Tab-separated table of C-alpha atoms and ligand atoms in Angstrom:
chain	number	residue	atom	x	y	z
A	1	MET	CA	-0.014	-0.049	0.023
A	2	GLY	CA	2.893	2.296	0.814
A	3	SER	CA	4.111	2.051	-2.695
A	4	VAL	CA	0.651	2.905	-4.156
A	5	SER	CA	0.304	6.194	-2.257
A	6	LEU	CA	3.824	7.022	-3.334
A	7	LYS	CA	2.890	6.682	-6.993
A	8	ILE	CA	-0.143	8.951	-6.546
A	9	GLY	CA	2.103	11.596	-4.964
A	10	ASP	CA	4.532	11.246	-7.818
A	11	GLY	CA	1.804	11.525	-10.501
A	12	SER	CA	0.303	14.678	-9.073
A	13	ALA	CA	3.709	16.267	-8.793
A	14	ARG	CA	4.314	15.575	-12.503
A	15	PHE	CA	0.832	16.843	-13.366
A	16	ARG	CA	1.639	20.152	-11.638
A	17	ARG	CA	4.919	20.539	-13.415
A	18	ALA	CA	3.128	19.816	-16.791
A	19	SER	CA	0.499	22.465	-16.095
A	20	LEU	CA	3.193	25.135	-16.080
A	21	CYS	CA	4.076	24.295	-19.669
A	22	SER	CA	0.767	23.981	-21.240
A	23	SER	CA	-2.526	25.385	-19.939
A	24	ALA	CA	-4.452	23.625	-22.698
A	25	VAL	CA	-3.334	20.170	-21.476
A	26	ASN	CA	-3.960	21.362	-17.976
A	27	LEU	CA	-7.614	22.296	-18.680
A	28	LEU	CA	-8.278	19.081	-20.539
A	29	MET	CA	-6.911	16.985	-17.705
A	30	LEU	CA	-8.757	18.992	-15.048
A	31	PHE	CA	-12.012	18.501	-17.006
A	32	SER	CA	-11.446	14.766	-17.309
A	33	VAL	CA	-10.619	14.364	-13.694
A	34	ILE	CA	-13.773	16.239	-12.582
A	35	THR	CA	-16.124	14.373	-14.906
A	36	THR	CA	-14.669	11.006	-13.850
A	37	ASN	CA	-15.186	11.964	-10.227
A	38	LEU	CA	-18.699	13.202	-10.892
A	39	PHE	CA	-19.576	9.969	-12.548
A	40	ALA	CA	-18.097	8.038	-9.672
A	41	LEU	CA	-20.011	10.080	-7.154
A	42	TYR	CA	-23.259	9.524	-9.037
A	43	ALA	CA	-22.723	5.796	-9.379
A	44	PHE	CA	-21.925	5.389	-5.705
A	45	THR	CA	-24.590	7.575	-4.192
A	46	TYR	CA	-27.458	6.826	-6.569
A	47	SER	CA	-29.848	4.394	-4.729
A	48	PRO	CA	-33.452	4.397	-3.671
A	49	LYS	CA	-34.178	6.757	-0.702
A	50	ASP	CA	-35.131	4.145	1.902
A	51	HIS	CA	-31.917	2.222	1.281
A	52	GLN	CA	-29.623	5.242	1.534
A	53	THR	CA	-28.956	5.087	5.289
A	54	TYR	CA	-28.276	1.437	5.106
A	55	HIS	CA	-25.817	1.943	2.175
A	56	LEU	CA	-24.039	4.797	3.924
A	57	LEU	CA	-23.599	2.704	7.038
A	58	HIS	CA	-22.525	-0.271	5.034
A	59	HIS	CA	-19.944	1.905	3.076
A	60	THR	CA	-18.602	3.467	6.318
A	61	GLN	CA	-18.033	0.066	7.796
A	62	LYS	CA	-16.505	-1.265	4.646
A	63	ASN	CA	-14.315	1.857	4.304
A	64	ILE	CA	-13.148	1.659	7.921
A	65	SER	CA	-12.252	-1.982	7.733
A	66	LEU	CA	-10.488	-1.226	4.406
A	67	ILE	CA	-8.516	1.610	6.114
A	68	SER	CA	-7.538	-0.520	9.060
A	69	GLU	CA	-6.498	-3.288	6.720
A	70	GLN	CA	-4.268	-0.874	4.886
A	71	VAL	CA	-2.855	0.609	8.069
A	72	ALA	CA	-1.957	-2.939	9.249
A	73	LEU	CA	-0.323	-3.560	5.926
A	74	ILE	CA	1.750	-0.374	6.237
A	75	LEU	CA	2.819	-1.302	9.774
A	76	ARG	CA	3.823	-4.775	8.674
A	77	GLU	CA	5.815	-3.242	5.842
A	78	ILE	CA	7.591	-0.864	8.273
A	79	ASP	CA	8.327	-3.712	10.680
A	80	SER	CA	9.796	-5.923	7.991
A	81	SER	CA	12.008	-2.936	6.732
A	82	GLN	CA	13.246	-2.375	10.192
A	83	LYS	CA	14.168	-6.077	10.517
A	84	LYS	CA	15.952	-5.950	7.247
A	85	LEU	CA	17.868	-2.840	8.267
A	86	ALA	CA	18.842	-4.465	11.582
A	87	GLN	CA	19.992	-7.565	9.663
A	88	MET	CA	22.142	-5.377	7.285
A	89	GLU	CA	23.619	-3.597	10.250
A	90	LYS	CA	24.457	-6.888	11.938
A	91	GLU	CA	26.089	-8.170	8.697
A	92	LEU	CA	28.051	-4.943	8.356
A	93	LEU	CA	29.349	-4.966	11.928
A	94	GLY	CA	29.566	-8.714	12.286
A	95	TYR	CA	27.781	-8.364	15.572
A	96	GLU	CA	25.371	-11.312	15.198
A	97	SER	CA	25.294	-13.339	18.312
A	98	ILE	CA	27.155	-16.660	17.902
A	99	ASP	CA	24.965	-19.328	16.475
A	100	LEU	CA	25.657	-22.463	18.422
A	101	SER	CA	23.822	-24.602	15.909
A	102	ASN	CA	26.427	-23.897	13.280
A	103	PRO	CA	28.355	-27.102	12.701
A	104	ASN	CA	31.635	-25.164	12.169
A	105	ILE	CA	31.632	-23.964	15.776
A	106	ALA	CA	34.253	-25.728	17.944
A	107	ASN	CA	32.515	-28.023	20.382
A	108	GLU	CA	34.382	-26.593	23.380
A	109	LEU	CA	32.898	-23.180	22.513
A	110	LYS	CA	29.432	-24.682	22.610
A	111	VAL	CA	30.069	-26.280	25.945
A	112	PHE	CA	31.481	-23.047	27.372
A	113	LEU	CA	28.608	-20.886	26.150
A	114	GLN	CA	25.806	-23.257	27.248
A	115	HIS	CA	23.380	-21.561	29.738
A	116	HIS	CA	22.711	-23.393	33.037
A	117	GLN	CA	19.575	-22.774	35.040
A	118	LEU	CA	20.288	-22.214	38.709
A	119	PRO	CA	19.201	-25.358	40.554
A	120	LEU	CA	17.168	-23.485	43.184
A	121	GLY	CA	15.589	-21.000	40.790
A	122	LYS	CA	16.030	-17.251	41.011
A	123	ASP	CA	18.808	-16.092	43.310
A	124	SER	CA	17.229	-13.540	45.734
A	125	LYS	CA	20.487	-11.432	46.129
A	126	THR	CA	21.422	-11.041	42.434
A	127	GLY	CA	18.065	-11.606	40.743
A	128	ILE	CA	19.661	-13.953	38.141
A	129	THR	CA	18.084	-17.199	37.159
A	130	GLU	CA	20.740	-18.752	35.037
A	131	MET	CA	24.503	-18.874	34.782
A	132	VAL	CA	25.838	-17.554	31.514
A	133	ALA	CA	29.419	-17.468	30.167
A	134	SER	CA	30.649	-14.218	28.704
A	135	VAL	CA	32.498	-13.731	25.441
A	136	GLY	CA	33.077	-10.574	23.441
A	137	HIS	CA	30.305	-10.070	20.832
A	138	SER	CA	32.961	-9.177	18.192
A	139	CYS	CA	34.305	-12.780	18.523
A	140	GLU	CA	31.803	-13.693	15.814
A	141	LYS	CA	33.742	-11.546	13.392
A	142	SER	CA	36.776	-13.712	13.748
A	143	ALA	CA	34.962	-17.055	13.775
A	144	GLY	CA	37.770	-18.886	12.097
A	145	LEU	CA	40.457	-17.742	14.570
A	146	LEU	CA	38.087	-18.416	17.421
A	147	SER	CA	37.501	-21.997	16.275
A	148	GLN	CA	41.250	-22.428	16.017
A	149	TYR	CA	41.628	-21.062	19.527
A	150	MET	CA	38.955	-23.353	20.954
A	151	ASN	CA	40.273	-26.479	19.256
A	152	TYR	CA	42.208	-28.403	21.870
A	153	LYS	CA	42.128	-31.624	23.888
A	154	VAL	CA	40.171	-31.198	27.095
A	155	SER	CA	42.520	-31.534	30.132
A	156	GLY	CA	45.528	-31.756	27.694
A	157	PRO	CA	48.161	-29.117	27.025
A	158	CYS	CA	46.980	-25.951	25.239
A	159	PRO	CA	48.597	-25.180	21.992
A	160	ASP	CA	51.396	-22.628	22.437
A	161	ASP	CA	49.172	-19.914	21.027
A	162	TRP	CA	49.118	-16.847	23.372
A	163	SER	CA	49.770	-14.703	20.318
A	164	LEU	CA	46.569	-16.089	18.717
A	165	ALA	CA	44.726	-15.005	21.851
A	166	GLN	CA	46.228	-11.510	21.529
A	167	LYS	CA	45.233	-11.405	17.873
A	168	LEU	CA	41.608	-12.105	18.797
A	169	ILE	CA	41.721	-9.467	21.564
A	170	LEU	CA	42.988	-6.882	19.089
A	171	ARG	CA	40.031	-7.725	16.834
A	172	GLY	CA	37.659	-6.959	19.676
A	173	CYS	CA	37.176	-10.514	20.852
A	174	GLU	CA	37.374	-9.609	24.451
A	175	PRO	CA	36.771	-11.261	26.847
A	176	LEU	CA	37.967	-14.483	25.282
A	177	PRO	CA	36.098	-17.721	26.073
A	178	ARG	CA	37.716	-19.742	28.861
A	179	ARG	CA	39.453	-22.971	27.917
A	180	ARG	CA	39.847	-26.328	29.621
A	181	CYS	CA	43.517	-27.000	28.835
A	182	PHE	CA	46.792	-26.299	30.510
A	183	ALA	CA	48.655	-23.223	29.243
A	184	LYS	CA	52.246	-23.799	28.350
A	185	THR	CA	54.365	-23.119	31.438
A	186	VAL	CA	57.728	-21.437	31.522
A	187	PRO	CA	59.944	-22.245	34.502
A	188	LYS	CA	60.591	-19.049	36.458
A	189	VAL	CA	63.943	-19.750	37.891
A	190	GLY	CA	66.062	-17.070	39.475
A	191	LEU	CA	63.269	-14.570	40.466
A	192	ASP	CA	64.592	-11.995	42.914
A	193	PRO	CA	62.774	-11.006	46.107
A	194	PHE	CA	60.930	-7.692	46.183
A	195	PRO	CA	62.107	-4.901	46.104
A	196	ILE	CA	65.444	-6.000	44.626
A	197	SER	CA	63.297	-7.438	41.760
A	198	LEU	CA	62.368	-3.972	40.654
A	199	TRP	CA	65.643	-3.194	38.962
A	200	LYS	CA	67.223	-6.630	38.335
A	201	PRO	CA	67.590	-7.489	34.638
A	202	VAL	CA	65.142	-10.302	33.694
A	203	SER	CA	66.576	-13.500	32.207
A	204	ASP	CA	65.652	-14.390	28.675
A	205	LYS	CA	64.819	-17.871	29.871
A	206	ILE	CA	61.847	-16.987	32.049
A	207	VAL	CA	59.535	-15.473	29.415
A	208	SER	CA	57.815	-16.964	26.415
A	209	TRP	CA	59.147	-15.730	23.050
A	210	SER	CA	56.725	-17.684	20.880
A	211	GLY	CA	54.987	-15.549	18.239
A	212	LEU	CA	57.555	-12.691	18.751
A	213	GLY	CA	60.153	-11.468	16.305
A	214	CYS	CA	62.857	-11.020	18.956
A	215	LYS	CA	64.017	-13.997	20.958
A	216	LYS	CA	66.058	-12.099	23.625
A	217	PHE	CA	65.943	-8.875	25.494
A	218	GLU	CA	69.209	-7.641	23.803
A	219	CYS	CA	67.252	-7.689	20.507
A	220	LEU	CA	64.415	-5.706	21.955
A	221	ASN	CA	66.723	-3.048	23.413
A	222	ALA	CA	68.043	-2.199	19.955
A	223	LYS	CA	64.441	-1.491	18.725
A	224	LYS	CA	62.086	1.391	19.197
A	225	LEU	CA	58.931	-0.517	20.194
A	226	SER	CA	56.816	2.604	20.737
A	227	ARG	CA	57.084	6.216	21.724
A	228	ASP	CA	56.930	5.214	25.360
A	229	CYS	CA	59.363	2.297	25.051
A	230	VAL	CA	62.705	2.889	23.563
A	231	GLY	CA	65.109	0.441	25.111
A	232	CYS	CA	62.695	0.152	27.987
A	233	PHE	CA	63.704	-3.396	28.885
A	234	ASP	CA	67.296	-2.207	29.674
A	235	LEU	CA	67.142	-1.505	33.380
A	236	VAL	CA	70.873	-1.052	33.801
A	237	ASN	CA	72.267	1.007	30.936
A	238	GLY	CA	70.328	3.512	28.858
A	239	SER	CA	67.796	5.995	30.318
A	240	GLU	CA	64.961	3.811	31.522
A	241	ASN	CA	66.239	3.949	35.051
A	242	GLU	CA	66.236	7.783	35.016
A	243	ARG	CA	62.671	8.104	33.931
A	244	PHE	CA	60.391	9.851	36.473
A	245	VAL	CA	63.332	10.736	38.737
A	246	LYS	CA	65.393	12.834	36.332
A	247	ALA	CA	63.936	15.337	33.890
A	248	ARG	CA	65.235	15.499	30.364
A	249	SER	CA	62.888	18.171	29.227
A	250	LYS	CA	60.279	20.478	30.705
A	251	ASN	CA	57.660	18.000	29.715
A	252	ASP	CA	59.110	15.405	32.149
A	253	PHE	CA	57.597	15.699	35.627
A	254	LEU	CA	59.268	14.127	38.559
A	255	ILE	CA	57.346	11.566	40.591
A	256	ASP	CA	57.990	13.279	43.892
A	257	ASP	CA	56.753	16.561	42.585
A	258	VAL	CA	53.511	15.017	41.345
A	259	LEU	CA	52.994	13.057	44.577
A	260	ALA	CA	53.276	16.252	46.489
A	261	LEU	CA	50.264	17.622	44.557
A	262	GLY	CA	47.979	14.791	45.523
A	263	SER	CA	45.728	15.881	48.398
A	264	GLY	CA	44.589	13.118	50.624
A	265	GLY	CA	47.474	10.837	49.656
A	266	ILE	CA	48.225	8.857	46.574
A	267	ARG	CA	48.164	5.207	47.466
A	268	ILE	CA	46.906	3.329	44.459
A	269	GLY	CA	47.245	4.051	40.828
A	270	PHE	CA	46.725	2.761	37.284
A	271	ASP	CA	49.330	3.171	34.519
A	272	ILE	CA	47.837	2.916	30.940
A	273	GLY	CA	50.256	1.565	28.307
A	274	GLY	CA	52.946	1.342	30.971
A	275	GLY	CA	55.750	-0.245	28.879
A	276	SER	CA	58.005	-2.337	31.010
A	277	GLY	CA	56.576	-1.165	34.367
A	278	THR	CA	59.127	1.442	35.308
A	279	PHE	CA	56.434	3.933	36.489
A	280	ALA	CA	54.998	1.249	38.751
A	281	ALA	CA	58.481	0.399	40.001
A	282	ARG	CA	59.269	3.967	40.938
A	283	MET	CA	55.832	4.191	42.655
A	284	ALA	CA	56.449	0.957	44.466
A	285	GLU	CA	59.585	2.479	45.982
A	286	ARG	CA	57.275	5.197	47.379
A	287	ASN	CA	54.840	2.650	48.662
A	288	VAL	CA	52.277	3.376	46.038
A	289	THR	CA	50.709	0.272	44.369
A	290	VAL	CA	50.282	0.744	40.621
A	291	ILE	CA	48.673	-1.627	38.170
A	292	THR	CA	50.308	-1.456	34.707
A	293	ASN	CA	47.974	-2.026	31.695
A	294	THR	CA	49.688	-3.457	28.660
A	295	LEU	CA	49.357	-6.019	25.952
A	296	ASN	CA	52.332	-8.004	24.584
A	297	ILE	CA	52.716	-6.194	21.299
A	298	GLU	CA	56.082	-7.303	19.874
A	299	ALA	CA	57.523	-7.888	23.292
A	300	PRO	CA	56.835	-9.877	26.531
A	301	PHE	CA	55.721	-6.825	28.510
A	302	ASN	CA	53.428	-8.724	30.860
A	303	GLU	CA	55.978	-11.368	31.946
A	304	PHE	CA	58.655	-8.678	32.311
A	305	ILE	CA	56.490	-6.540	34.619
A	306	ALA	CA	55.501	-9.584	36.623
A	307	ALA	CA	59.198	-10.617	36.994
A	308	ARG	CA	59.836	-7.166	38.415
A	309	GLY	CA	57.290	-8.012	41.158
A	310	LEU	CA	54.708	-5.620	39.734
A	311	PHE	CA	51.090	-6.114	38.679
A	312	PRO	CA	50.573	-6.449	34.822
A	313	LEU	CA	47.041	-6.151	33.411
A	314	PHE	CA	46.649	-7.886	30.060
A	315	LEU	CA	43.731	-5.854	28.547
A	316	SER	CA	43.210	-3.815	25.432
A	317	LEU	CA	42.154	-0.174	25.747
A	318	ASP	CA	38.944	-1.051	23.869
A	319	HIS	CA	37.752	-2.855	26.979
A	320	THR	CA	35.980	-1.094	29.838
A	321	PHE	CA	38.396	-0.911	32.721
A	322	PRO	CA	37.684	-3.796	35.122
A	323	PHE	CA	37.547	-1.480	38.092
A	324	HIS	CA	34.753	0.095	40.098
A	325	ASP	CA	33.972	3.778	39.956
A	326	ASN	CA	36.019	6.243	41.956
A	327	VAL	CA	38.690	3.799	43.078
A	328	PHE	CA	42.102	5.219	41.973
A	329	ASP	CA	44.069	8.018	43.480
A	330	LEU	CA	46.097	8.372	40.296
A	331	VAL	CA	45.864	7.465	36.640
A	332	HIS	CA	49.086	7.829	34.543
A	333	ALA	CA	49.080	7.700	30.726
A	334	ALA	CA	51.463	8.602	27.901
A	335	SER	CA	51.223	8.377	24.150
A	336	GLY	CA	49.842	4.858	24.413
A	337	LEU	CA	46.499	6.533	25.235
A	338	ASP	CA	46.071	7.487	21.606
A	339	VAL	CA	43.645	4.885	20.378
A	340	GLY	CA	43.202	6.403	16.888
A	341	GLY	CA	39.952	6.204	14.894
A	342	LYS	CA	37.037	8.648	15.386
A	343	PRO	CA	37.156	11.304	18.104
A	344	GLU	CA	34.356	9.507	19.919
A	345	LYS	CA	36.550	6.550	20.488
A	346	PHE	CA	38.935	8.642	22.463
A	347	GLU	CA	36.072	10.285	24.332
A	348	PHE	CA	34.743	6.912	25.533
A	349	LEU	CA	38.248	6.150	26.862
A	350	MET	CA	38.554	9.506	28.616
A	351	PHE	CA	35.140	9.045	30.259
A	352	ASP	CA	36.239	5.586	31.484
A	353	ILE	CA	39.407	7.055	32.968
A	354	ASP	CA	37.356	9.772	34.657
A	355	ARG	CA	35.063	7.056	36.017
A	356	ILE	CA	37.745	5.000	37.803
A	357	LEU	CA	39.527	8.046	39.176
A	358	ARG	CA	38.323	9.352	42.594
A	359	ALA	CA	37.372	12.992	43.188
A	360	GLY	CA	40.550	14.836	44.133
A	361	GLY	CA	42.579	12.184	42.308
A	362	LEU	CA	45.192	12.976	39.776
A	363	PHE	CA	45.286	12.333	35.977
A	364	TRP	CA	48.922	12.569	34.818
A	365	LEU	CA	49.185	12.894	31.051
A	366	ASP	CA	52.828	12.320	30.381
A	367	ASN	CA	54.460	13.497	27.138
A	368	PHE	CA	51.321	12.816	25.072
A	369	TYR	CA	52.271	13.091	21.461
A	370	CYS	CA	50.053	15.371	19.414
A	371	SER	CA	50.721	14.977	15.638
A	372	ASP	CA	49.773	18.601	15.035
A	373	ASP	CA	48.421	21.790	16.615
A	374	GLU	CA	44.891	20.872	15.734
A	375	LYS	CA	45.127	17.567	17.499
A	376	LYS	CA	46.488	19.466	20.588
A	377	ARG	CA	43.548	21.909	20.416
A	378	ASP	CA	41.036	19.073	20.186
A	379	LEU	CA	42.601	17.287	23.158
A	380	THR	CA	42.693	20.530	25.191
A	381	ARG	CA	39.040	21.163	24.435
A	382	LEU	CA	38.056	17.630	25.422
A	383	ILE	CA	40.132	17.825	28.763
A	384	GLU	CA	38.533	21.176	29.557
A	385	ARG	CA	35.076	19.727	29.267
A	386	PHE	CA	35.790	17.436	32.207
A	387	GLY	CA	36.373	20.493	34.453
A	388	TYR	CA	39.681	19.223	35.952
A	389	LYS	CA	41.910	21.665	37.835
A	390	LYS	CA	45.193	22.144	35.876
A	391	LEU	CA	47.898	21.683	38.471
A	392	LYS	CA	50.611	21.462	35.789
A	393	TRP	CA	50.243	22.130	32.049
A	394	VAL	CA	53.235	22.126	29.762
A	395	VAL	CA	53.193	22.097	25.950
A	396	GLY	CA	56.627	21.326	24.558
A	397	GLU	CA	58.282	20.743	21.184
A	398	LYS	CA	60.928	18.203	20.471
A	399	ALA	CA	62.882	17.445	17.342
A	400	ASP	CA	61.281	14.206	16.020
A	401	THR	CA	63.151	11.018	16.790
A	402	ALA	CA	63.588	10.172	13.167
A	403	GLY	CA	65.849	13.169	12.881
A	404	SER	CA	63.924	14.911	10.028
A	405	GLY	CA	64.224	18.246	11.794
A	406	LYS	CA	60.399	18.443	12.096
A	407	LEU	CA	59.195	19.675	15.438
A	408	GLU	CA	56.792	17.443	17.328
A	409	ILE	CA	54.284	18.646	19.944
A	410	TYR	CA	54.020	17.049	23.326
A	411	LEU	CA	51.546	17.727	26.064
A	412	SER	CA	52.271	16.991	29.688
A	413	ALA	CA	49.764	17.791	32.359
A	414	VAL	CA	48.700	16.945	35.927
A	415	LEU	CA	44.976	17.392	36.346
A	416	GLN	CA	42.793	17.027	39.379
A	417	LYS	CA	39.384	15.508	39.179
A	418	PRO	CA	36.735	17.840	40.640
A	419	VAL	CA	33.944	16.845	43.001
A	420	ARG	CA	30.776	16.914	40.751
A	421	VAL	CA	27.403	17.340	42.377
B	501	NAG	C1	-16.724	4.950	1.030
B	501	NAG	O1	-15.899	4.963	-0.052
B	501	NAG	C2	-16.561	5.229	-1.305
B	501	NAG	C3	-15.483	5.061	-2.421
B	501	NAG	O2	-14.805	3.857	-2.259
B	501	NAG	C4	-17.210	6.620	-1.317
B	501	NAG	O3	-17.900	6.829	-2.512
B	501	NAG	C5	-18.094	6.702	-0.129
B	501	NAG	O4	-18.623	7.986	-0.006
B	501	NAG	C6	-17.368	6.328	1.181
B	501	NAG	N1	-18.308	6.337	2.275
B	501	NAG	C7	-18.161	6.985	3.483
B	501	NAG	C8	-19.216	6.886	4.378
B	501	NAG	O5	-17.099	7.563	3.718
B	502	NAG	C1	75.513	-2.422	30.215
B	502	NAG	O1	76.687	-1.956	29.556
B	502	NAG	C2	77.903	-2.643	29.971
B	502	NAG	C3	79.080	-1.974	29.299
B	502	NAG	O2	78.786	-1.561	28.012
B	502	NAG	C4	77.775	-4.068	29.600
B	502	NAG	O3	78.900	-4.851	29.983
B	502	NAG	C5	76.513	-4.672	30.224
B	502	NAG	O4	76.355	-6.013	29.816
B	502	NAG	C6	75.330	-3.932	29.923
B	502	NAG	N1	74.261	-4.346	30.764
B	502	NAG	C7	73.046	-4.708	30.202
B	502	NAG	C8	72.017	-5.260	31.147
B	502	NAG	O5	72.802	-4.533	29.045
B	503	NAG	C1	57.478	2.444	52.610
B	503	NAG	O1	56.984	1.648	53.734
B	503	NAG	C2	57.993	1.061	54.487
B	503	NAG	C3	57.273	0.108	55.420
B	503	NAG	O2	56.173	0.592	56.086
B	503	NAG	C4	58.738	2.102	55.225
B	503	NAG	O3	59.781	1.615	56.015
B	503	NAG	C5	59.308	3.097	54.169
B	503	NAG	O4	59.914	4.199	54.820
B	503	NAG	C6	58.205	3.586	53.245
B	503	NAG	N1	58.852	4.386	52.110
B	503	NAG	C7	58.424	5.615	51.783
B	503	NAG	C8	59.186	6.236	50.651
B	503	NAG	O5	57.485	6.080	52.237
């Protein structure tokens, strides 16, 4: 029916346009329309007097049922279009929930994702009625990799595939499904007691190098892994052991200066993209517990941080931080915070940081790389929207590390989260 009314609208529009060109055609058509209608009116209304009321009533009822029939048709049409649109959206995003009846799904994934009714019915404390397993909805997009990941012998050794797991995480498959196999173990011999462990070089033998280009730390030290990690595994030579205690530029703030700004004490913190954990190590020396968030991109960051006696968190920045609101006294982040993509993506991240930081807590943005002035302005505007107090704010320029002579812009700031009411 929708298409019928569309055609009528179209026709009258064309009729109006034509009338501008030729009034003769216009008059002729007007005449024919009027006479047709008059004939129709005559044909429908002509009937003996005593039957007229009955006919009118009959027509009204017929017309109403006709109209409601057509309305129902239109609604069905709209409903089916909406379903089609949703289906297209799902196909585009790959966000269809995993279809467990698909024969290509690994059996272990089916077992893991099965719902289980609680034996005693609804739990009065939580209100839940069944146990469900959680897996990232984007896992469906990487069905092949996921099947490979879930293909193992139950209670046997897992394939040596942590890098496959990371690949899935980077494609948004987070959280990963749990597995019922034993992860490959690496004997951790020669770990030092805390706090000696903070600065002792880590042996090549106690980390897993599978799936990585380098097979020893010496190889990693010769590489620039990221803006925040240049030789960051070298705790003895190089500059890693000077970070946060010795400034190399006005963008480098010292840990003791920042700690002095924290009212009410800084006791626990979160370091985003924290490289080899040096920020957490310096904080540990000051009795502040810091969790270091990092994946293992091109290097065994997590094992290295753990070997130093620090807390590594293996989580991508696409994932909501697994912490409750208002818990951290301090959040530290450097260029690793730059998640790329649309501005909204960065905004979601900033709001999540704001969420886990307590009122009065500090957000330390440390040498954040801004590719150009516009990026710096956008970032500044975003930060200002949060209403933080700027305790420190330094915009600096450095010659770029590639040596092209181009100046790069860096922003360092210590911001205090306000109390919002
Ligand atoms: C019902 O519709 C017909 C045309 O289909 C029309 O001639 C008639 O006047 C309508 N009746 C009422 C009561 O609206
Ligand atoms: C540091 O440098 C010295 C001298 O160049 C070298 O002997 C030593 O092995 C280096 N230490 C590390 C951990 O790289
Ligand atoms: C850290 O805590 C220990 C044990 O309570 C204490 O001896 C030490 O002085 C503290 N260090 C700092 C820098 O506060």
